[in-house]
Amino acid sequence: MKLKNLLLVVLGVAASYASFAQSNLLNAKTPDEIGKKTAAQLESDNDKPLPYGYVHDRDVLMGKTVWELIDLDERINFPMYYPVDTAFVGKERRSLFSVLLKGIKDGKITEVYGDDYFNSKKTLADIESVFKFRDTTQAGIDEYNNYFDDYKSGKKVLSAEFINETEVSAADVAGYKIKGFWYFDKRQSELKYRLLAICPTATEARGKAKGEVDPIELFWVYFPSIRDVLHDAKAFNDKNSAMPITFDHLLNSRRFNGVIYKEENVYGDRTIDDYMKDNAQLQLLESERVKEKIRNFEQDMWNY
């Protein structure tokens, strides 16, 4: 009897996840009906991100803050990168960067900062220049100089053909930097991880217009405040498209590969490449050493 109840629960959860992909796909009579949930589905939906449990400070036996870099060139991280061209996919499929940017523009994401310590809060107006850059072409400069008096007096205005507009898109994102906290919960005797912030890295619009390729930190977002937005957005599941993965689930379950590039330390939280310069192999080994140091603490808890 217990096994039967367990199977019913599993099937119910699977059915609810399956409805995330494309609701009403098999029953739609026109393309407009695809994605629209029925009245019964809307009534039964109670889908929210799994809330974090309360952790008292006294229950944290050990804690370590680390920063990681997620490289989108790695295949395991592709669900965060694609799709970069939304003209050939459905409305339900968007990249992580598109989800974050749309959330900021719609006002659903407000906890946006200029640094990973949350010291300087930013608005859309503050960071808009990062995404969009407008510049006058050389032909436009020549046009302005030839008719300087007319343009200065306002009789003439430069047309759009003399203006270059450069925007940062999802295709320009090279990776993500994340800040998280590893801690050992002595009440549950378990090593856990809590994601604190996420930051897309890409060449800003001004640099892109000038041909620069080095990515920079675009903005930092406090992760716990955007879980609802990320839960509504789905990442592609290559094994089963009927059960997509929410970005909230993907990040919290660490279904990605990241390399530690910094840990909190007495030297002002210096990065690994600050004290291991010009040697990528040693930097990777140091990153693994930091990771093993955290793992070893948990292992040592069970040694007598």
Coordinates of C-alpha atoms in Angstrom, one line a residue:
M1 CA 0.0 0.0 0.0
K2 CA 2.8 2.4 0.9
L3 CA 4.6 1.5 -2.4
K4 CA 1.4 2.3 -4.3
N5 CA 1.0 5.7 -2.6
L6 CA 4.7 6.5 -3.4
L7 CA 4.2 5.7 -7.1
L8 CA 1.1 7.9 -7.2
V9 CA 3.1 10.8 -5.7
V10 CA 6.0 10.3 -8.2
L11 CA 3.6 10.2 -11.1
G12 CA 1.8 13.3 -9.9
V13 CA 5.1 15.2 -9.6
A14 CA 6.2 14.0 -13.0
A15 CA 2.9 15.1 -14.6
S16 CA 3.2 18.5 -13.0
Y17 CA 6.8 18.9 -14.4
A18 CA 5.6 17.6 -17.8
S19 CA 3.1 20.4 -18.0
F20 CA 5.9 23.0 -17.8
A21 CA 7.3 22.2 -21.3
Q22 CA 4.4 23.2 -23.6
S23 CA 1.0 23.0 -21.9
N24 CA -1.9 21.9 -24.1
L25 CA 0.5 20.9 -26.9
L26 CA -1.3 17.8 -27.8
N27 CA -4.8 19.2 -27.4
A28 CA -4.3 22.6 -29.2
K29 CA -6.4 23.2 -32.3
T30 CA -4.4 26.3 -33.3
P31 CA -0.8 27.4 -32.5
D32 CA -2.1 30.2 -30.3
E33 CA -3.5 27.6 -27.9
I34 CA -0.1 26.0 -27.3
G35 CA 1.2 26.9 -23.9
K36 CA -2.1 28.0 -22.5
K37 CA -3.1 26.0 -19.5
T38 CA -6.7 24.8 -19.0
A39 CA -8.9 26.0 -16.2
A40 CA -8.3 22.7 -14.3
Q41 CA -4.5 23.1 -14.7
L42 CA -4.6 26.7 -13.4
E43 CA -6.7 25.7 -10.5
S44 CA -4.4 22.8 -9.5
D45 CA -1.2 24.7 -10.0
N46 CA 0.7 25.5 -6.9
D47 CA 4.1 25.6 -8.3
K48 CA 6.7 27.6 -6.5
P49 CA 10.5 27.2 -5.9
L50 CA 11.3 25.0 -3.0
P51 CA 12.0 27.4 -0.1
Y52 CA 15.3 27.4 1.7
G53 CA 15.2 26.0 5.2
Y54 CA 16.0 28.3 8.1
V55 CA 19.6 27.9 9.3
H56 CA 20.6 29.3 12.6
D57 CA 24.0 30.8 12.9
R58 CA 24.8 28.5 15.8
D59 CA 24.2 25.5 13.5
V60 CA 26.9 26.5 11.1
L61 CA 29.9 24.6 12.3
M62 CA 32.1 25.6 9.3
G63 CA 31.6 28.1 6.5
K64 CA 33.6 29.2 3.5
T65 CA 32.6 31.7 0.8
V66 CA 33.9 30.9 -2.7
W67 CA 33.6 32.5 -6.1
E68 CA 33.4 30.3 -9.3
L69 CA 33.5 30.9 -13.0
I70 CA 31.1 29.0 -15.2
D71 CA 32.5 28.8 -18.8
L72 CA 29.7 28.6 -21.4
D73 CA 32.1 26.9 -23.9
E74 CA 31.7 23.7 -21.8
R75 CA 29.0 21.4 -23.1
I76 CA 27.6 20.8 -19.6
N77 CA 26.9 24.5 -19.3
F78 CA 25.1 24.9 -22.7
P79 CA 21.6 25.0 -21.1
M80 CA 22.5 28.4 -19.7
Y81 CA 23.8 29.7 -23.0
Y82 CA 21.3 28.5 -25.6
P83 CA 19.1 29.6 -27.4
V84 CA 21.0 32.7 -28.6
D85 CA 18.6 33.2 -31.6
T86 CA 15.0 33.3 -30.4
A87 CA 13.6 33.6 -33.9
F88 CA 13.6 29.8 -34.4
V89 CA 12.4 28.6 -31.0
G90 CA 9.2 28.9 -29.0
K91 CA 8.4 31.6 -26.5
E92 CA 9.0 29.3 -23.6
R93 CA 12.7 28.8 -24.5
R94 CA 15.1 31.6 -23.5
S95 CA 18.7 31.7 -22.4
L96 CA 19.6 32.6 -18.8
F97 CA 20.9 36.0 -19.8
S98 CA 17.7 36.8 -21.6
V99 CA 15.7 35.8 -18.5
L100 CA 17.8 38.0 -16.3
L101 CA 17.7 41.0 -18.7
K102 CA 14.0 40.7 -19.2
G103 CA 13.4 40.5 -15.4
I104 CA 15.4 43.7 -14.9
K105 CA 13.6 45.5 -17.6
D106 CA 10.2 44.4 -16.4
G107 CA 11.0 45.4 -12.8
K108 CA 10.8 41.9 -11.5
I109 CA 14.5 41.8 -10.6
T110 CA 15.5 44.8 -8.5
E111 CA 18.4 43.5 -6.4
V112 CA 21.0 44.4 -8.9
Y113 CA 24.5 45.5 -7.8
G114 CA 27.7 46.7 -9.3
D115 CA 29.9 44.4 -7.1
D116 CA 29.8 41.0 -5.5
Y117 CA 29.7 42.5 -2.0
F118 CA 26.4 44.3 -2.6
N119 CA 27.8 47.7 -1.8
S120 CA 26.5 49.7 -4.8
K121 CA 22.9 49.0 -5.9
K122 CA 22.2 49.7 -9.6
T123 CA 19.0 50.6 -11.5
L124 CA 18.2 49.8 -15.1
A125 CA 19.2 53.4 -16.0
D126 CA 22.6 52.9 -14.3
I127 CA 23.5 49.7 -16.2
E128 CA 21.7 50.4 -19.5
S129 CA 24.9 51.8 -21.1
V130 CA 26.4 48.3 -20.5
F131 CA 23.9 46.7 -22.9
K132 CA 23.5 49.5 -25.5
F133 CA 26.0 51.9 -27.1
R134 CA 25.2 54.5 -29.8
D135 CA 28.0 56.1 -31.8
T136 CA 28.3 58.4 -34.8
T137 CA 29.9 56.9 -37.9
Q138 CA 32.7 58.7 -39.7
A139 CA 30.3 59.6 -42.5
G140 CA 28.1 61.2 -39.8
I141 CA 31.0 63.2 -38.4
D142 CA 31.8 64.4 -41.9
E143 CA 28.2 65.3 -42.5
Y144 CA 28.0 67.2 -39.3
N145 CA 31.2 69.1 -40.0
N146 CA 30.0 70.0 -43.5
Y147 CA 26.8 71.5 -42.3
F148 CA 27.9 72.6 -38.8
D149 CA 25.8 75.7 -38.6
D150 CA 22.6 73.9 -39.6
Y151 CA 23.1 71.1 -37.1
K152 CA 24.1 73.5 -34.4
S153 CA 21.0 75.7 -34.9
G154 CA 18.8 72.6 -35.0
K155 CA 17.7 73.0 -38.6
K156 CA 19.1 69.6 -39.4
V157 CA 19.3 66.4 -37.4
L158 CA 21.5 63.4 -38.1
S159 CA 19.5 60.6 -39.6
A160 CA 19.6 57.0 -38.4
E161 CA 21.9 56.0 -41.2
F162 CA 24.8 58.0 -39.6
I163 CA 24.3 56.3 -36.2
N164 CA 25.7 52.9 -35.2
E165 CA 23.8 51.1 -32.4
T166 CA 25.5 48.2 -30.7
E167 CA 23.7 45.9 -28.2
V168 CA 24.9 43.0 -26.0
S169 CA 22.9 39.9 -26.7
A170 CA 22.9 36.4 -25.3
A171 CA 25.4 35.3 -27.9
D172 CA 28.0 37.7 -26.4
V173 CA 27.9 36.1 -22.9
A174 CA 31.1 34.2 -22.3
G175 CA 30.2 32.9 -18.9
Y176 CA 28.8 33.5 -15.4
K177 CA 30.5 34.3 -12.1
I178 CA 28.8 33.0 -9.0
K179 CA 29.3 33.6 -5.4
G180 CA 28.3 30.9 -2.9
F181 CA 28.6 29.7 0.6
W182 CA 29.7 26.2 1.6
Y183 CA 28.7 25.4 5.2
F184 CA 28.5 22.4 7.5
D185 CA 25.1 22.1 9.2
K186 CA 25.9 20.4 12.5
R187 CA 22.2 19.9 13.2
Q188 CA 21.8 17.8 10.1
S189 CA 25.5 16.7 9.9
E190 CA 25.7 17.6 6.3
L191 CA 27.8 19.8 4.0
K192 CA 25.5 22.2 2.1
Y193 CA 25.8 24.9 -0.5
R194 CA 23.9 28.2 -0.8
L195 CA 24.1 30.3 -3.9
L196 CA 24.3 34.0 -3.0
A197 CA 24.9 35.9 -6.3
I198 CA 25.3 35.5 -10.0
C199 CA 26.9 37.8 -12.6
P200 CA 27.0 37.4 -16.4
T201 CA 30.3 38.2 -18.1
A202 CA 30.5 39.6 -21.6
T203 CA 32.1 42.4 -23.6
E204 CA 30.1 45.5 -22.9
A205 CA 28.4 47.3 -25.7
R206 CA 31.1 50.1 -26.0
G207 CA 33.9 47.6 -26.1
K208 CA 32.0 45.4 -28.6
A209 CA 31.6 48.4 -30.9
K210 CA 35.4 49.0 -30.8
G211 CA 36.2 45.3 -31.5
E212 CA 37.3 44.4 -27.9
V213 CA 36.7 40.8 -26.9
D214 CA 37.7 40.7 -23.2
P215 CA 34.6 40.0 -21.1
I216 CA 33.8 42.0 -18.0
E217 CA 31.3 41.7 -15.2
L218 CA 28.1 43.2 -16.4
F219 CA 26.1 43.3 -13.1
W220 CA 25.7 41.2 -10.0
V221 CA 22.2 39.9 -8.9
Y222 CA 21.4 38.7 -5.4
F223 CA 20.3 35.2 -6.1
P224 CA 17.7 34.5 -3.4
S225 CA 15.6 37.5 -4.6
I226 CA 15.3 36.1 -8.2
R227 CA 14.3 32.5 -7.5
D228 CA 10.7 33.1 -8.5
V229 CA 11.8 34.6 -11.9
L230 CA 14.2 31.7 -12.5
H231 CA 11.6 29.1 -11.5
D232 CA 9.2 30.4 -14.2
A233 CA 11.9 30.1 -16.9
K234 CA 12.9 26.7 -18.1
A235 CA 16.2 25.3 -19.4
F236 CA 16.3 22.7 -22.1
N237 CA 16.5 19.1 -21.0
D238 CA 18.3 17.2 -23.7
K239 CA 17.2 13.8 -22.3
N240 CA 13.5 14.6 -22.1
S241 CA 12.0 17.7 -23.5
A242 CA 8.7 17.0 -21.8
M243 CA 10.3 17.6 -18.5
P244 CA 12.4 20.8 -18.7
I245 CA 14.5 22.0 -15.8
T246 CA 13.9 25.4 -14.2
F247 CA 17.0 27.6 -14.0
D248 CA 16.4 27.8 -10.3
H249 CA 16.6 24.0 -10.0
L250 CA 19.6 23.9 -12.4
L251 CA 21.6 26.3 -10.3
N252 CA 20.6 25.2 -6.9
S253 CA 21.3 21.5 -7.7
R254 CA 24.7 22.6 -9.2
R255 CA 24.0 21.0 -12.6
F256 CA 26.9 22.8 -14.1
N257 CA 30.7 22.9 -14.0
G258 CA 32.4 25.8 -12.3
V259 CA 36.0 26.6 -11.5
I260 CA 36.9 28.4 -8.2
Y261 CA 38.8 31.6 -8.9
K262 CA 38.6 33.1 -5.5
E263 CA 37.9 32.3 -1.8
E264 CA 37.5 34.5 1.1
N265 CA 40.9 35.0 2.7
V266 CA 42.9 37.3 5.0
Y267 CA 44.5 39.0 2.0
G268 CA 41.4 41.0 1.1
D269 CA 39.8 38.1 -0.7
R270 CA 42.5 38.1 -3.4
T271 CA 41.9 36.0 -6.5
I272 CA 43.9 32.9 -7.4
D273 CA 45.5 34.6 -10.4
D274 CA 46.8 37.4 -8.1
Y275 CA 49.2 35.1 -6.4
M276 CA 49.7 32.5 -9.2
K277 CA 50.3 34.6 -12.3
D278 CA 50.8 33.5 -15.9
N279 CA 50.3 29.8 -15.1
A280 CA 46.9 28.4 -15.9
Q281 CA 47.8 24.9 -14.8
L282 CA 48.9 26.0 -11.3
Q283 CA 45.7 28.1 -11.1
L284 CA 43.5 25.1 -11.8
L285 CA 45.5 23.0 -9.3
E286 CA 45.0 25.7 -6.7
S287 CA 41.3 25.8 -7.5
E288 CA 41.1 22.0 -6.9
R289 CA 43.0 22.5 -3.6
V290 CA 40.4 24.9 -2.3
K291 CA 37.7 22.5 -3.3
E292 CA 39.4 19.6 -1.6
K293 CA 39.9 21.6 1.5
I294 CA 36.2 22.1 1.9
R295 CA 35.5 18.4 1.1
N296 CA 38.1 17.2 3.6
F297 CA 36.4 19.1 6.4
E298 CA 33.3 17.0 5.9
Q299 CA 35.2 13.8 5.6
D300 CA 37.2 14.5 8.7
M301 CA 33.9 14.8 10.7
W302 CA 33.5 11.1 10.4
N303 CA 37.0 10.0 11.2
Y304 CA 37.7 8.9 14.7

